[in-house]
Short mmCIF file of C-alpha atoms and ligand atoms in Angstrom, two decimals:
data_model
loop_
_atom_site.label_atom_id
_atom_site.label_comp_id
_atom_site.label_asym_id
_atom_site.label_seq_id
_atom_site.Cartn_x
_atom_site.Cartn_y
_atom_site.Cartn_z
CA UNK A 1 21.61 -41.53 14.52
CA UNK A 2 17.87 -40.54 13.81
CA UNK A 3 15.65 -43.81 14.80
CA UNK A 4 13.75 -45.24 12.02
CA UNK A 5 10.28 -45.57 12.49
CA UNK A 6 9.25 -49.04 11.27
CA UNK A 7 5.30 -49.79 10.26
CA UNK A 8 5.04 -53.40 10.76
CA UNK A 9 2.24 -55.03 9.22
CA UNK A 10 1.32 -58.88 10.45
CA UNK A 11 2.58 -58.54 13.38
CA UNK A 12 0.70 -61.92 14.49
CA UNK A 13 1.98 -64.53 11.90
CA UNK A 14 4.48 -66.76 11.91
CA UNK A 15 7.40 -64.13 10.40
CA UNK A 16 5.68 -60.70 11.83
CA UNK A 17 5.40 -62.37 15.38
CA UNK A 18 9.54 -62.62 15.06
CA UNK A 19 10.13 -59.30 13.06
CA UNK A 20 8.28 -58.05 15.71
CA UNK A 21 10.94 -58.68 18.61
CA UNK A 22 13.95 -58.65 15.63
CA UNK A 23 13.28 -55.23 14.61
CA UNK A 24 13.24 -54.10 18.09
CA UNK A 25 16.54 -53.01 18.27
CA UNK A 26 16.58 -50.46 14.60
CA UNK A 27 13.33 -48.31 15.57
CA UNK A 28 10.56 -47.35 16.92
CA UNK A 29 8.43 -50.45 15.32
CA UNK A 30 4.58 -49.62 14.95
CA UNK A 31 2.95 -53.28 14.93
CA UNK A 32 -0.59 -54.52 13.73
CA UNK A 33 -2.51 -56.81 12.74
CA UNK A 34 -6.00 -58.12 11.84
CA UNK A 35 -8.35 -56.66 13.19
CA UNK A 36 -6.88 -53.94 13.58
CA UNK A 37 -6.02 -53.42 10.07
CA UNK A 38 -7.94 -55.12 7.25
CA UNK A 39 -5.89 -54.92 4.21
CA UNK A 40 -9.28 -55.89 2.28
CA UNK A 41 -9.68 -52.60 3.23
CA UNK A 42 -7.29 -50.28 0.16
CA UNK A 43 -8.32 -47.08 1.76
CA UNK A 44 -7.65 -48.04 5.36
CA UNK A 45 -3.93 -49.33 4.36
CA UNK A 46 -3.39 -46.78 2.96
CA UNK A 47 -4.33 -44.00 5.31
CA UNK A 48 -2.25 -46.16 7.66
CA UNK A 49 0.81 -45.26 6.34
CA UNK A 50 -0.07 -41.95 4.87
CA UNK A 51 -0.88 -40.84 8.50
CA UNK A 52 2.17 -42.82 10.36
CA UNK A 53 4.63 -41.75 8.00
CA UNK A 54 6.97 -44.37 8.86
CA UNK A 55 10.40 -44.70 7.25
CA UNK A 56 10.17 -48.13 6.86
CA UNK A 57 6.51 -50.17 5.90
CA UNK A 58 6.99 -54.35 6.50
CA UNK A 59 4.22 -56.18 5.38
CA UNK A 60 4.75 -59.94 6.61
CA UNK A 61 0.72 -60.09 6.71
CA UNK A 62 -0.84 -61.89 3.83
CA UNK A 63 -3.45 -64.51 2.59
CA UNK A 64 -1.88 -67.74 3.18
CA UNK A 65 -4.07 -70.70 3.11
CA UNK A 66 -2.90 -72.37 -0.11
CA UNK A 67 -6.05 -74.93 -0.56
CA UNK A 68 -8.60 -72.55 0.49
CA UNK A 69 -7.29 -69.49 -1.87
CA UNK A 70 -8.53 -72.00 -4.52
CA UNK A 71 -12.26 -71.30 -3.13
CA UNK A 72 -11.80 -67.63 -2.36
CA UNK A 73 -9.45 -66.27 -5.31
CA UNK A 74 -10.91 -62.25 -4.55
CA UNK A 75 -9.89 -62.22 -0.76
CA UNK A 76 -6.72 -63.87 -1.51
CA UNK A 77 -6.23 -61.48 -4.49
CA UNK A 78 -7.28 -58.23 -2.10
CA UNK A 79 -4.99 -59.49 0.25
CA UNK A 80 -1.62 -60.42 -1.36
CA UNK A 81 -1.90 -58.21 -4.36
CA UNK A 82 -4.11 -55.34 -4.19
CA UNK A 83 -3.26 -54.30 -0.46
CA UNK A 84 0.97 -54.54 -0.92
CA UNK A 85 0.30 -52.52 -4.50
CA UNK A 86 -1.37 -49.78 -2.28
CA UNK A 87 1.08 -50.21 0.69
CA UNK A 88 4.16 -50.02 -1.99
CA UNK A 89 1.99 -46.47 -3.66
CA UNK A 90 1.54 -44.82 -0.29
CA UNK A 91 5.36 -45.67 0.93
CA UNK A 92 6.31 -44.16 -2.09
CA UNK A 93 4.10 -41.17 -1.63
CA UNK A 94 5.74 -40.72 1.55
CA UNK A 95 9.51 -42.11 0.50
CA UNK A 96 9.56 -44.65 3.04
CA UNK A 97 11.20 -47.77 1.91
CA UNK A 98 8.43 -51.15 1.44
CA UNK A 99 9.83 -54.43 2.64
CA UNK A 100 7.44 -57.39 1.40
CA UNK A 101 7.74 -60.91 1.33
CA UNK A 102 7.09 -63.35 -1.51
CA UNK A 103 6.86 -67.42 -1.81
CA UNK A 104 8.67 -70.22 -3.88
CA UNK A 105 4.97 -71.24 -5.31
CA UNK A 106 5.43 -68.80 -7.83
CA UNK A 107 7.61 -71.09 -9.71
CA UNK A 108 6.27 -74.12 -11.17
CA UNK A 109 8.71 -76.55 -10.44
CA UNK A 110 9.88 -77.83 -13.53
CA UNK A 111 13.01 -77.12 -12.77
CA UNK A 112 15.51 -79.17 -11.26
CA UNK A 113 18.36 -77.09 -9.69
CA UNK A 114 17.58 -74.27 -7.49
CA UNK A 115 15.82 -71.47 -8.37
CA UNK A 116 17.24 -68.04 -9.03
CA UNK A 117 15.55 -64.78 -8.80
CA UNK A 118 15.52 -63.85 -12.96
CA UNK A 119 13.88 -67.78 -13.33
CA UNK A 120 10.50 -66.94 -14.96
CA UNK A 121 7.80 -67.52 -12.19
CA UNK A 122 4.40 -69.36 -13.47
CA UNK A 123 2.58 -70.39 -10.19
CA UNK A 124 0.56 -73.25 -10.12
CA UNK A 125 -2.38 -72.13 -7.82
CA UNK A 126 -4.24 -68.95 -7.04
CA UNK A 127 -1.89 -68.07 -3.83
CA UNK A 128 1.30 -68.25 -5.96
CA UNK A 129 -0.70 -66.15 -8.60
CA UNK A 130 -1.74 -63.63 -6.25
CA UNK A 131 1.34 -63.11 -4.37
CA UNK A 132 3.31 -63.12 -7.93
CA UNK A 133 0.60 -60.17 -9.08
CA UNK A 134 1.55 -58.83 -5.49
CA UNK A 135 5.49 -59.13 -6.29
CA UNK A 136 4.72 -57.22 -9.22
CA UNK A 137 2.29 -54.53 -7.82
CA UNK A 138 5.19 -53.59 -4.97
CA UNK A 139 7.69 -52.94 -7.83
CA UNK A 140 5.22 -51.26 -10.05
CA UNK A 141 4.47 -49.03 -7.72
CA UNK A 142 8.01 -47.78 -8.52
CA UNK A 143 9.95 -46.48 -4.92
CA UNK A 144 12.32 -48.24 -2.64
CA UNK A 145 11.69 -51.94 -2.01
CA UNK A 146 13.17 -55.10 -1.03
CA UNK A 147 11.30 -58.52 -1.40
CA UNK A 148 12.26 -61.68 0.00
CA UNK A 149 11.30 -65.12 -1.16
CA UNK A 150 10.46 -67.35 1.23
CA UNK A 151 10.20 -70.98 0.89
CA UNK A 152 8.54 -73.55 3.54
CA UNK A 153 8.26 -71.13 6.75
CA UNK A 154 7.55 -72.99 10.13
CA UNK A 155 8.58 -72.23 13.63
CA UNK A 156 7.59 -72.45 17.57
CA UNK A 157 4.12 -71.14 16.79
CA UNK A 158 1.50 -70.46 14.49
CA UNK A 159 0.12 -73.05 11.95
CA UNK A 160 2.85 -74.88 10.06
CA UNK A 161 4.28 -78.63 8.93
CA UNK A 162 6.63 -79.03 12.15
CA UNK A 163 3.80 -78.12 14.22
CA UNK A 164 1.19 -80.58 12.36
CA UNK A 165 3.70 -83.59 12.71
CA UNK A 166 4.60 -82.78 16.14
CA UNK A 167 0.95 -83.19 16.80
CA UNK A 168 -0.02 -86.26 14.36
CA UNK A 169 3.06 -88.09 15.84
CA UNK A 170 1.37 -88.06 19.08
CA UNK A 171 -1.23 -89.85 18.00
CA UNK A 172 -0.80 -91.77 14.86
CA UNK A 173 1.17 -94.75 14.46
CA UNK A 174 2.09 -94.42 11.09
CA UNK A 175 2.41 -90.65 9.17
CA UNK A 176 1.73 -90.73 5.42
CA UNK A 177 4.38 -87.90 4.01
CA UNK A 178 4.66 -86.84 0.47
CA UNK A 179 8.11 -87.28 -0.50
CA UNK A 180 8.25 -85.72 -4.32
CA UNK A 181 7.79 -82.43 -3.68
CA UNK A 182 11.30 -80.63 -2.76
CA UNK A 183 11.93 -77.13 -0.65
CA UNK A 184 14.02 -75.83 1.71
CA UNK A 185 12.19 -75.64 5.16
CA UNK A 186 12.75 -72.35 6.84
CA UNK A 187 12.78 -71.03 10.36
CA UNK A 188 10.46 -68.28 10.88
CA UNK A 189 13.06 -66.38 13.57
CA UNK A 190 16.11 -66.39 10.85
CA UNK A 191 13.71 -64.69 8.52
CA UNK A 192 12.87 -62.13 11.06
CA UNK A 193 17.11 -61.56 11.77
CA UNK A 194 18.33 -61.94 8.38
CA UNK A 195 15.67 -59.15 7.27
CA UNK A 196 16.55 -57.30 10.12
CA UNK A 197 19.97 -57.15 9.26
CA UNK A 198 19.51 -56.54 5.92
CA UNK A 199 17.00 -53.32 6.89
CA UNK A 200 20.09 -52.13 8.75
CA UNK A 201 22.57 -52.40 5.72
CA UNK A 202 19.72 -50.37 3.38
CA UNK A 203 19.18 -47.58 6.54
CA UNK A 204 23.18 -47.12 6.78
CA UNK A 205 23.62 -46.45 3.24
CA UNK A 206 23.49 -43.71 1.77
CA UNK A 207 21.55 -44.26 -1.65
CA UNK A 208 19.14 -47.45 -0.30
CA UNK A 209 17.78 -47.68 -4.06
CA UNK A 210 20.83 -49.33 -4.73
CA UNK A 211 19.38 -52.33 -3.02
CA UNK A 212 15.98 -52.25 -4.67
CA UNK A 213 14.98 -55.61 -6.12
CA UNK A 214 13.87 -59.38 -5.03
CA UNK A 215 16.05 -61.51 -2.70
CA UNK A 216 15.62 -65.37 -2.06
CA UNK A 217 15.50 -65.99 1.22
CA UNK A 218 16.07 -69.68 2.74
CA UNK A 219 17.85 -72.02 4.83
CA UNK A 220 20.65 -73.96 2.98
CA UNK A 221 20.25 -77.26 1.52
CA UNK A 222 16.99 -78.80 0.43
CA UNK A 223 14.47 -81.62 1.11
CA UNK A 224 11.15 -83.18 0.31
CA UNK A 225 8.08 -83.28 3.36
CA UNK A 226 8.71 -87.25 4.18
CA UNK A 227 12.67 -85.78 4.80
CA UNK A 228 11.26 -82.92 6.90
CA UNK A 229 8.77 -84.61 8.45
CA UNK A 230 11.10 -87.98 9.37
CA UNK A 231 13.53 -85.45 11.49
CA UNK A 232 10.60 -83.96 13.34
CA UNK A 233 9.64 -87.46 14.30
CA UNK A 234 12.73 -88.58 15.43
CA UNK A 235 13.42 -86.02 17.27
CA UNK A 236 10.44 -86.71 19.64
CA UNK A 237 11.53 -89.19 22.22
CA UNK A 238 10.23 -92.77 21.28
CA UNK A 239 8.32 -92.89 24.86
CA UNK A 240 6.40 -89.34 23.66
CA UNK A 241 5.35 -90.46 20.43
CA UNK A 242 2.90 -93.10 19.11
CA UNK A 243 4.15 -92.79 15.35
CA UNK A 244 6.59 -95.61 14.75
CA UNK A 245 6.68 -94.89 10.83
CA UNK A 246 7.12 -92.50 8.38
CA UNK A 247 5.88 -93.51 5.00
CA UNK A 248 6.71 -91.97 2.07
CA UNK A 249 3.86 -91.15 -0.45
CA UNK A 250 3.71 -89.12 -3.83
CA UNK A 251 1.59 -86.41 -4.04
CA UNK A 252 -1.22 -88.17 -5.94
CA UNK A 253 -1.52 -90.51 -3.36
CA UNK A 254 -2.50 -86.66 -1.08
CA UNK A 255 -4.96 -84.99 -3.03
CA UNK A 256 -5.29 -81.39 -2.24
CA UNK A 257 -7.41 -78.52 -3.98
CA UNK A 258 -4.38 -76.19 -4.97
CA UNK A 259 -1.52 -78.06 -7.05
CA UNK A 260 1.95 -77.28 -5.26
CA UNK A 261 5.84 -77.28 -7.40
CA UNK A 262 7.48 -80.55 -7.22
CA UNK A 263 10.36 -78.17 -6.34
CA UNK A 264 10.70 -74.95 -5.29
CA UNK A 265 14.35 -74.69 -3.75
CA UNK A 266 16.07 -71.42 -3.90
CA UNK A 267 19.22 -70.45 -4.63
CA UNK A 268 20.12 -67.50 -2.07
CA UNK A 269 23.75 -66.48 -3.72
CA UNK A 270 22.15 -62.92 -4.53
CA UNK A 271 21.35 -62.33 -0.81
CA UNK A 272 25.11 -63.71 0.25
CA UNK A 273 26.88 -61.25 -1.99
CA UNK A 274 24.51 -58.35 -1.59
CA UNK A 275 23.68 -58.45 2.41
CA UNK A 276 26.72 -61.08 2.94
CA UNK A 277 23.87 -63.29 4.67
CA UNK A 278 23.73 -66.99 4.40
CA UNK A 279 20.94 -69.48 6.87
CA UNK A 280 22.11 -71.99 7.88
CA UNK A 281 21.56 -75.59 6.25
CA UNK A 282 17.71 -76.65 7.37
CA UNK A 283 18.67 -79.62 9.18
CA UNK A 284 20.28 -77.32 11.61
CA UNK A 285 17.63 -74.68 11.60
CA UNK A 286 15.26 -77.70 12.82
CA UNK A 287 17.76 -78.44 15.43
CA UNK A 288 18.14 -74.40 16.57
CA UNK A 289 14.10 -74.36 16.68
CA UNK A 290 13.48 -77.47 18.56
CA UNK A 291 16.52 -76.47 21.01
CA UNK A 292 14.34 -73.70 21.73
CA UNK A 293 12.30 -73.07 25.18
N1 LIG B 1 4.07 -69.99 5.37
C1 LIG B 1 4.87 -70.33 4.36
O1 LIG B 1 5.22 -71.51 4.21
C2 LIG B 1 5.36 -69.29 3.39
C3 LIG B 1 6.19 -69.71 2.34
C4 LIG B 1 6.67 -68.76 1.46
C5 LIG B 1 6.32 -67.43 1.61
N2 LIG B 1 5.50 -67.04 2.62
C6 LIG B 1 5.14 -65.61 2.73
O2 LIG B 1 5.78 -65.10 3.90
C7 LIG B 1 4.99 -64.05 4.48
C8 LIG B 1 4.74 -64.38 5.94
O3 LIG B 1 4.05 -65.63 6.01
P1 LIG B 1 3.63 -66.29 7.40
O4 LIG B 1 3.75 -67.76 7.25
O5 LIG B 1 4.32 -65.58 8.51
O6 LIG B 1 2.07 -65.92 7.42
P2 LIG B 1 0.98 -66.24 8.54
O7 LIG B 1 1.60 -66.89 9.72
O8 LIG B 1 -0.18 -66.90 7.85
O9 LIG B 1 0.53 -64.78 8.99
C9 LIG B 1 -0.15 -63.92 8.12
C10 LIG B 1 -0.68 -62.76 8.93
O10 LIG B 1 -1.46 -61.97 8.02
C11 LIG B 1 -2.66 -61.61 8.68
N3 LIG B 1 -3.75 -61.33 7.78
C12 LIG B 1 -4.49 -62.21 7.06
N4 LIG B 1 -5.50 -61.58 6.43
C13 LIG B 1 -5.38 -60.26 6.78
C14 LIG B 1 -6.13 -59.09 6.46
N5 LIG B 1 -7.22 -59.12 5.69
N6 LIG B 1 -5.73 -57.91 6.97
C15 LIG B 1 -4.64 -57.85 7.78
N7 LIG B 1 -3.91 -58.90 8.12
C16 LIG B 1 -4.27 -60.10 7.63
C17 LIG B 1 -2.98 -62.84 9.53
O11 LIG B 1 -3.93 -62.50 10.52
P3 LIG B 1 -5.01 -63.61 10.96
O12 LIG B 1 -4.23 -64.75 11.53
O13 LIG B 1 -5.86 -62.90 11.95
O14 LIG B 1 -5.74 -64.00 9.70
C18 LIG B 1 -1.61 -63.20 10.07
O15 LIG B 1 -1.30 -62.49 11.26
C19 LIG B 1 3.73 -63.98 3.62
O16 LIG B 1 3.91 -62.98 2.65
C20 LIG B 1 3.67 -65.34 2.93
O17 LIG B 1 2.98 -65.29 1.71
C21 LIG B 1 5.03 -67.95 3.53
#
């Protein structure tokens, strides 16, 4: 069989750093990053594909700094919306299929069963409104394209919560945890396989518009951060750690500048019966990551 060739864009965050080794085994993967690539930069992204020609574009690069987006709406806005609406126009130029990634903070929270992908989004903060206007530039742009919906991504490395409370356990006796805010906490690495995976599906078929459309994309289960962050804890031996307690705290006791959903769980059925791929609940995703060298 012909090898794909896969443009992988972010190849240095916390999901691109995984896709990176994940999609190893489908193509000929083409990774980059910042500097390398500035997607403030429309004409440069595009010219990136438009001269690679890939058969597959993955952008796992975006703005992701929740408070700060509040203080720099454009860059965030260049970043997750304008550049994935140009990357999404050039693939389709070229008829190479766009995989992109979107977040649970387009939903506001009100709900209180798991989200589905037809639930109306209405983000709360200027990253969830930029990556929703991203979500919508990719599918405007009108050729093949999958998006998955991430929710709560950590893992070994980059910046993220199991990382933070790793550290703060170390040397803080007591951690102050929000408990009323409810996701499902999601290992970087089983985004990077179960999107590898599903690539493969959409390559072996033979009409991959079939698959076109948005795809939540989480472990099973859900909790809030002072049930995340109380496993973390215990799972660092009591002689390692200084933290002795966990408190719970609602989020107006933890101001912060962009207002997060008081729950954002998804409900991944649509990815089971389309890809027949299911993570695993998050309490064992913890335990995979932190069984990890
Ligand atoms: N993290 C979460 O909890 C979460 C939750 C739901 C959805 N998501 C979505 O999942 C995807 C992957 O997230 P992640 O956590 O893996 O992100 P991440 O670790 O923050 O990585 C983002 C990557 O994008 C790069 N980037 C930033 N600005 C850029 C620019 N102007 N030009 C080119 N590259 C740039 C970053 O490079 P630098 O490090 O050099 O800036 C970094 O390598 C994103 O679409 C994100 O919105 C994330």
């Amino acid at each position: 069989m012909h090898q794909p060739k896969i443009l992988l864009i972010g190849k240095n965050g916390q999901v691109g750093w995984e896709l990176h080794r994940t999609l190893a085994a489908v193509g000929q993967v083409l990774a980059v990053d910042y500097p390398e690539i500035d997607l403030t930069d429309a004409a440069a992204a595009r010219a990136l594909v438009l001269e690679n020609r890939p058969t597959v574009v993955i952008n796992a690069a975006a703005y992701t700094a929740v408070d700060k987006a509040e203080s720099e709406p454009k860059l965030a806005q260049q970043i997750n919306c304008a550049a994935p609406g140009v990357l999404a126009e050039a693939a389709k130029q070229t008829g190479a299929l766009m995989v992109h990634y979107s977040t649970d903070y387009v939903f506001d929270g009100a709900k209180s069963t798991p989200y589905l992908e037809t639930d109306s989004p209405n983000p709360l903060g200027v990253y969830g409104q930029t990556k929703l206007a991203g979500d919508q530039a990719v599918r405007a742009a009108g050729g093949d394209h999958l998006i998955f919906r991430l929710c709560w991504v950590y893992g070994a490395r980059g910046q993220n919560f199991l990382l933070t409370i790793r550290r703060l356990a170390c040397d803080r006796e007591t951690l102050r945890v929000v408990s009323d805010q409810f996701g499902c906490p999601t290992w970087s690495r089983l985004i990077a396989e179960a999107t590898t995976l599903a690539l493969r599906q959409v390559l072996a078929a033979r009409e991959a518009s079939v698959y076109n459309g948005t795809y939540h994309l989480a472990a099973g289960g859900s909790t809030n951060w002072h049930g995340f962050a109380s496993r973390i804890v215990e799972s660092i031996p009591e002689a390692e750690r200084r933290c002795r307690q966990v408190a719970a705290i609602p989020a107006a006791e933890y101001p912060t500048a962009a207002k997060r959903p008081a729950y954002s769980v998804l409900d991944c059925g649509k990815l089971q019966k389309t890809f027949g791929l299911q993570l695993p609940a998050w309490e064992e995703c913890l335990r995979l990551v932190l069984d990890t060298p």
